Amino acid sequence: EVQLVESGGGLIQPGGSLRLSCAASGFTVSVNYMSWVRQAPGKGLEWVSDLYSGGSTYYEDSVKGRFTISRDNSKNTLYLQMNSLRAEDTAVYYCARVRSPGAAFDHYYHYYYMDAWGKGTTVTVSS
Amino acid sequence: QSVLTQPPSVSGAPGQRVTISCTGSSSNIGAGYGVHWYQQLPGTAPKVLIYGNTNRPSGVPDRFSGSKSGTSASLAITGLQAEDEADYYCQAYDTSLSGWVFGGGTKLTVL
């Protein structure tokens, strides 16, 4: 069974740092496309960052230069290092596996969709 | 302001049919990479309902269906049930932003 479990959230002051973890089971993180998505209180979903199986990384503009996505293959875990945190980063952070809709699309990441999500971890940035 | 536009709310009585629209542009929905729909029940994580415009993952009832035309997409729910009460989000890849974009979400109320 595919499972994703996020951890590492908490209350942090503006300007501080946090590292979120997403422990995966039932599949191998290193050969999958993984994402972080966040949801501010009472708001909608917002994509944060992608990590392709080949190692390429992508970020939403507001987090570029502050957040870093990475993985530890030996621990089968995805991470999100968040630095210079701002009040507007306050949200529930979800990790998700991003999957191909079919073999014909395997090499075309823009067709992929988020087929498995964790329960999320809450980050609150406040003084 | 979300890149994809959804109505904030829709409602329907049990057994009725409702549709949720999702309007984008040529750089996202119109780019043709597929629109995906997610259901978020209260207090839970999102779950994929429709992927690639029209495809249902196993386990999703056939009461849920998706369609796409040009720069817009729709999610239809027939035979509305109380447990369908949730927030629904559309998603697509945006070539101008080089990332995923979501709709603002639509709250479905079953009357």
CSV table of C-alpha atoms in Angstrom, one decimal:
chain,number,residue,atom,x,y,z
A,1,GLU,CA,0.0,0.0,0.0
A,2,VAL,CA,1.3,3.4,-0.9
A,3,GLN,CA,1.8,5.7,2.1
A,4,LEU,CA,3.2,9.2,2.6
A,5,VAL,CA,3.8,10.6,6.1
A,6,GLU,CA,4.9,14.2,6.5
A,7,SER,CA,6.6,15.5,9.6
A,8,GLY,CA,8.7,18.5,10.8
A,9,GLY,CA,6.1,21.2,10.9
A,10,GLY,CA,5.7,23.5,13.8
A,11,LEU,CA,5.6,27.1,15.0
A,12,ILE,CA,8.6,29.2,13.8
A,13,GLN,CA,9.5,32.8,13.9
A,14,PRO,CA,9.7,34.9,10.7
A,15,GLY,CA,13.2,34.5,9.2
A,16,GLY,CA,13.6,31.1,10.7
A,17,SER,CA,14.2,27.7,9.1
A,18,LEU,CA,12.4,24.3,9.1
A,19,ARG,CA,13.0,21.0,7.3
A,20,LEU,CA,9.9,19.0,6.4
A,21,SER,CA,10.2,15.3,5.8
A,22,CYS,CA,7.9,13.0,3.8
A,23,ALA,CA,8.5,9.3,4.6
A,24,ALA,CA,7.3,7.0,1.8
A,25,SER,CA,6.3,3.4,1.9
A,26,GLY,CA,4.9,1.0,-0.7
A,27,PHE,CA,7.0,2.6,-3.5
A,28,THR,CA,10.5,4.0,-4.1
A,29,VAL,CA,10.9,7.8,-3.9
A,30,SER,CA,14.1,7.8,-6.0
A,31,VAL,CA,12.4,6.5,-9.2
A,32,ASN,CA,9.3,8.7,-8.9
A,33,TYR,CA,8.4,12.3,-9.5
A,34,MET,CA,7.5,13.9,-6.2
A,35,SER,CA,5.9,17.3,-5.3
A,36,TRP,CA,5.2,19.5,-2.3
A,37,VAL,CA,1.8,21.3,-2.3
A,38,ARG,CA,0.6,23.7,0.4
A,39,GLN,CA,-2.7,25.0,1.7
A,40,ALA,CA,-2.9,28.2,3.7
A,41,PRO,CA,-5.6,28.3,6.3
A,42,GLY,CA,-9.0,28.5,4.7
A,43,LYS,CA,-7.4,28.8,1.2
A,44,GLY,CA,-6.9,26.6,-1.8
A,45,LEU,CA,-4.1,24.4,-2.9
A,46,GLU,CA,-0.8,25.9,-4.1
A,47,TRP,CA,2.0,24.0,-5.8
A,48,VAL,CA,5.4,24.6,-4.1
A,49,SER,CA,8.1,22.4,-5.6
A,50,ASP,CA,8.9,19.4,-7.8
A,51,LEU,CA,11.7,16.8,-7.8
A,52,TYR,CA,11.9,14.6,-10.9
A,53,SER,CA,13.3,11.1,-10.7
A,54,GLY,CA,16.3,12.3,-12.6
A,55,GLY,CA,17.0,14.9,-10.0
A,56,SER,CA,15.8,18.1,-11.7
A,57,THR,CA,14.1,20.5,-9.3
A,58,TYR,CA,11.5,23.2,-9.8
A,59,TYR,CA,10.0,25.8,-7.5
A,60,GLU,CA,7.1,28.2,-7.4
A,61,ASP,CA,8.3,31.8,-7.8
A,62,SER,CA,7.6,32.9,-4.2
A,63,VAL,CA,9.8,30.2,-2.7
A,64,LYS,CA,12.7,30.2,-5.2
A,65,GLY,CA,16.0,30.8,-3.4
A,66,ARG,CA,14.4,30.1,0.0
A,67,PHE,CA,13.2,26.5,-0.3
A,68,THR,CA,15.1,23.4,-1.4
A,69,ILE,CA,13.6,20.0,-2.3
A,70,SER,CA,15.7,16.9,-1.9
A,71,ARG,CA,15.5,13.2,-1.2
A,72,ASP,CA,17.4,10.6,0.8
A,73,ASN,CA,17.3,7.3,-1.2
A,74,SER,CA,18.5,5.2,1.7
A,75,LYS,CA,15.6,6.5,3.9
A,76,ASN,CA,13.1,6.6,1.0
A,77,THR,CA,12.2,10.1,2.2
A,78,LEU,CA,11.5,13.4,0.5
A,79,TYR,CA,12.5,16.7,2.1
A,80,LEU,CA,11.7,20.4,1.9
A,81,GLN,CA,14.2,22.7,3.5
A,82,MET,CA,12.6,26.0,4.2
A,83,ASN,CA,14.7,29.1,5.0
A,84,SER,CA,13.9,32.7,5.5
A,85,LEU,CA,10.3,31.8,6.4
A,86,ARG,CA,7.6,34.5,6.1
A,87,ALA,CA,4.1,34.8,7.5
A,88,GLU,CA,2.7,34.0,4.1
A,89,ASP,CA,4.4,30.5,4.2
A,90,THR,CA,2.0,29.5,7.0
A,91,ALA,CA,0.1,26.5,5.6
A,92,VAL,CA,-0.4,22.8,5.7
A,93,TYR,CA,2.3,21.2,3.6
A,94,TYR,CA,1.5,18.0,1.7
A,95,CYS,CA,3.8,15.8,-0.2
A,96,ALA,CA,2.5,13.9,-3.2
A,97,ARG,CA,3.6,11.3,-5.7
A,98,VAL,CA,3.2,12.5,-9.2
A,99,ARG,CA,2.4,9.7,-11.7
A,100,SER,CA,2.1,9.2,-15.4
A,101,PRO,CA,-1.4,8.7,-16.8
A,102,GLY,CA,-0.1,5.9,-19.0
A,103,ALA,CA,2.9,4.4,-20.6
A,104,ALA,CA,2.6,6.6,-23.7
A,105,PHE,CA,3.1,9.6,-21.5
A,106,ASP,CA,6.0,8.4,-19.3
A,107,HIS,CA,8.5,10.8,-20.8
A,108,TYR,CA,6.1,13.8,-20.8
A,109,TYR,CA,6.0,15.1,-17.2
A,110,HIS,CA,3.5,17.8,-17.9
A,111,TYR,CA,0.8,15.2,-18.4
A,112,TYR,CA,1.4,13.7,-14.9
A,113,TYR,CA,-1.0,13.9,-12.0
A,114,MET,CA,-0.8,13.6,-8.2
A,115,ASP,CA,-2.0,10.2,-7.4
A,116,ALA,CA,-1.0,9.8,-3.7
A,117,TRP,CA,-1.0,12.4,-1.0
A,118,GLY,CA,0.2,12.5,2.6
A,119,LYS,CA,-2.0,13.8,5.4
A,120,GLY,CA,0.1,17.0,5.7
A,121,THR,CA,2.2,18.8,8.3
A,122,THR,CA,1.3,22.3,9.6
A,123,VAL,CA,3.8,25.1,9.4
A,124,THR,CA,3.0,28.3,11.3
A,125,VAL,CA,5.2,31.3,10.8
A,126,SER,CA,4.6,33.9,13.5
A,127,SER,CA,6.3,35.9,16.1
B,1,GLN,CA,-6.3,35.2,-7.5
B,2,SER,CA,-5.9,31.6,-8.9
B,3,VAL,CA,-4.6,31.0,-12.5
B,4,LEU,CA,-7.5,28.6,-13.0
B,5,THR,CA,-11.0,30.0,-12.3
B,6,GLN,CA,-13.6,28.0,-10.5
B,7,PRO,CA,-17.0,29.0,-9.0
B,8,PRO,CA,-16.5,29.4,-5.2
B,9,SER,CA,-19.6,27.2,-4.5
B,10,VAL,CA,-22.2,25.0,-6.0
B,11,SER,CA,-25.1,23.1,-4.4
B,12,GLY,CA,-27.6,20.5,-5.3
B,13,ALA,CA,-30.1,18.2,-3.7
B,14,PRO,CA,-29.5,14.5,-3.2
B,15,GLY,CA,-29.9,12.6,-6.5
B,16,GLN,CA,-29.4,15.7,-8.6
B,17,ARG,CA,-26.6,16.5,-11.1
B,18,VAL,CA,-24.1,19.3,-10.6
B,19,THR,CA,-21.2,20.6,-12.7
B,20,ILE,CA,-18.1,22.5,-11.6
B,21,SER,CA,-16.3,24.6,-14.3
B,22,CYS,CA,-12.6,25.4,-14.5
B,23,THR,CA,-11.5,28.1,-16.8
B,24,GLY,CA,-7.9,28.7,-17.8
B,25,SER,CA,-5.9,29.9,-20.8
B,26,SER,CA,-3.7,28.7,-23.7
B,27,SER,CA,-0.7,28.3,-21.4
B,28,ASN,CA,-2.4,25.8,-19.1
B,29,ILE,CA,-5.7,24.0,-20.0
B,30,GLY,CA,-5.4,25.1,-23.6
B,31,ALA,CA,-1.9,23.7,-23.8
B,32,GLY,CA,-3.4,20.2,-23.9
B,33,TYR,CA,-1.5,18.5,-21.1
B,34,GLY,CA,-4.6,17.4,-19.3
B,35,VAL,CA,-6.7,18.6,-16.5
B,36,HIS,CA,-7.0,16.8,-13.2
B,37,TRP,CA,-9.6,17.1,-10.5
B,38,TYR,CA,-9.2,16.5,-6.7
B,39,GLN,CA,-11.7,16.1,-4.0
B,40,GLN,CA,-10.9,17.3,-0.5
B,41,LEU,CA,-13.3,16.1,2.2
B,42,PRO,CA,-13.4,18.3,5.3
B,43,GLY,CA,-10.2,18.0,7.4
B,44,THR,CA,-8.5,15.5,5.0
B,45,ALA,CA,-5.9,15.5,2.3
B,46,PRO,CA,-6.8,15.9,-1.4
B,47,LYS,CA,-7.6,12.8,-3.4
B,48,VAL,CA,-7.5,12.5,-7.2
B,49,LEU,CA,-10.9,12.1,-8.7
B,50,ILE,CA,-10.3,12.6,-12.4
B,51,TYR,CA,-6.9,12.6,-14.3
B,52,GLY,CA,-6.1,13.4,-17.9
B,53,ASN,CA,-9.4,15.3,-18.5
B,54,THR,CA,-11.7,12.2,-18.3
B,55,ASN,CA,-10.0,9.3,-16.6
B,56,ARG,CA,-11.2,7.9,-13.2
B,57,PRO,CA,-8.8,6.1,-10.9
B,58,SER,CA,-10.0,2.7,-9.7
B,59,GLY,CA,-12.4,3.1,-6.8
B,60,VAL,CA,-13.8,6.4,-8.0
B,61,PRO,CA,-17.5,5.9,-8.7
B,62,ASP,CA,-18.7,6.5,-12.3
B,63,ARG,CA,-21.0,9.2,-10.9
B,64,PHE,CA,-18.0,11.5,-11.4
B,65,SER,CA,-16.9,12.4,-14.9
B,66,GLY,CA,-14.7,15.0,-16.5
B,67,SER,CA,-14.6,16.9,-19.8
B,68,LYS,CA,-12.5,19.5,-21.5
B,69,SER,CA,-13.0,21.9,-24.3
B,70,GLY,CA,-10.5,24.5,-25.4
B,71,THR,CA,-9.3,26.4,-22.4
B,72,SER,CA,-12.0,25.1,-20.0
B,73,ALA,CA,-12.8,21.9,-18.2
B,74,SER,CA,-15.8,20.6,-16.2
B,75,LEU,CA,-16.4,18.1,-13.5
B,76,ALA,CA,-19.9,16.6,-13.4
B,77,ILE,CA,-21.3,14.7,-10.5
B,78,THR,CA,-24.6,12.8,-11.0
B,79,GLY,CA,-26.8,11.1,-8.3
B,80,LEU,CA,-25.5,13.6,-5.7
B,81,GLN,CA,-24.9,12.0,-2.3
B,82,ALA,CA,-24.4,13.6,1.1
B,83,GLU,CA,-20.8,12.2,1.2
B,84,ASP,CA,-20.0,14.2,-1.9
B,85,GLU,CA,-20.0,17.4,0.2
B,86,ALA,CA,-16.4,18.5,-0.2
B,87,ASP,CA,-14.1,21.0,-1.8
B,88,TYR,CA,-13.1,20.3,-5.5
B,89,TYR,CA,-10.0,21.6,-7.2
B,90,CYS,CA,-8.9,21.5,-10.8
B,91,GLN,CA,-5.3,21.4,-11.8
B,92,ALA,CA,-3.1,21.7,-14.9
B,93,TYR,CA,0.5,22.4,-15.9
B,94,ASP,CA,1.2,26.0,-16.9
B,95,THR,CA,3.9,26.4,-19.6
B,96,SER,CA,4.3,30.1,-18.9
B,97,LEU,CA,4.8,29.6,-15.1
B,98,SER,CA,6.7,26.3,-15.6
B,99,GLY,CA,4.8,24.7,-12.8
B,100,TRP,CA,1.4,23.3,-11.7
B,101,VAL,CA,-1.5,25.6,-11.2
B,102,PHE,CA,-4.7,24.9,-9.3
B,103,GLY,CA,-8.2,26.4,-9.4
B,104,GLY,CA,-9.3,28.3,-6.3
B,105,GLY,CA,-11.5,25.4,-5.3
B,106,THR,CA,-15.3,24.9,-5.3
B,107,LYS,CA,-17.3,24.0,-2.2
B,108,LEU,CA,-20.0,21.6,-3.0
B,109,THR,CA,-23.0,21.7,-0.6
B,110,VAL,CA,-25.5,18.9,-0.7
B,111,LEU,CA,-28.8,20.4,0.4
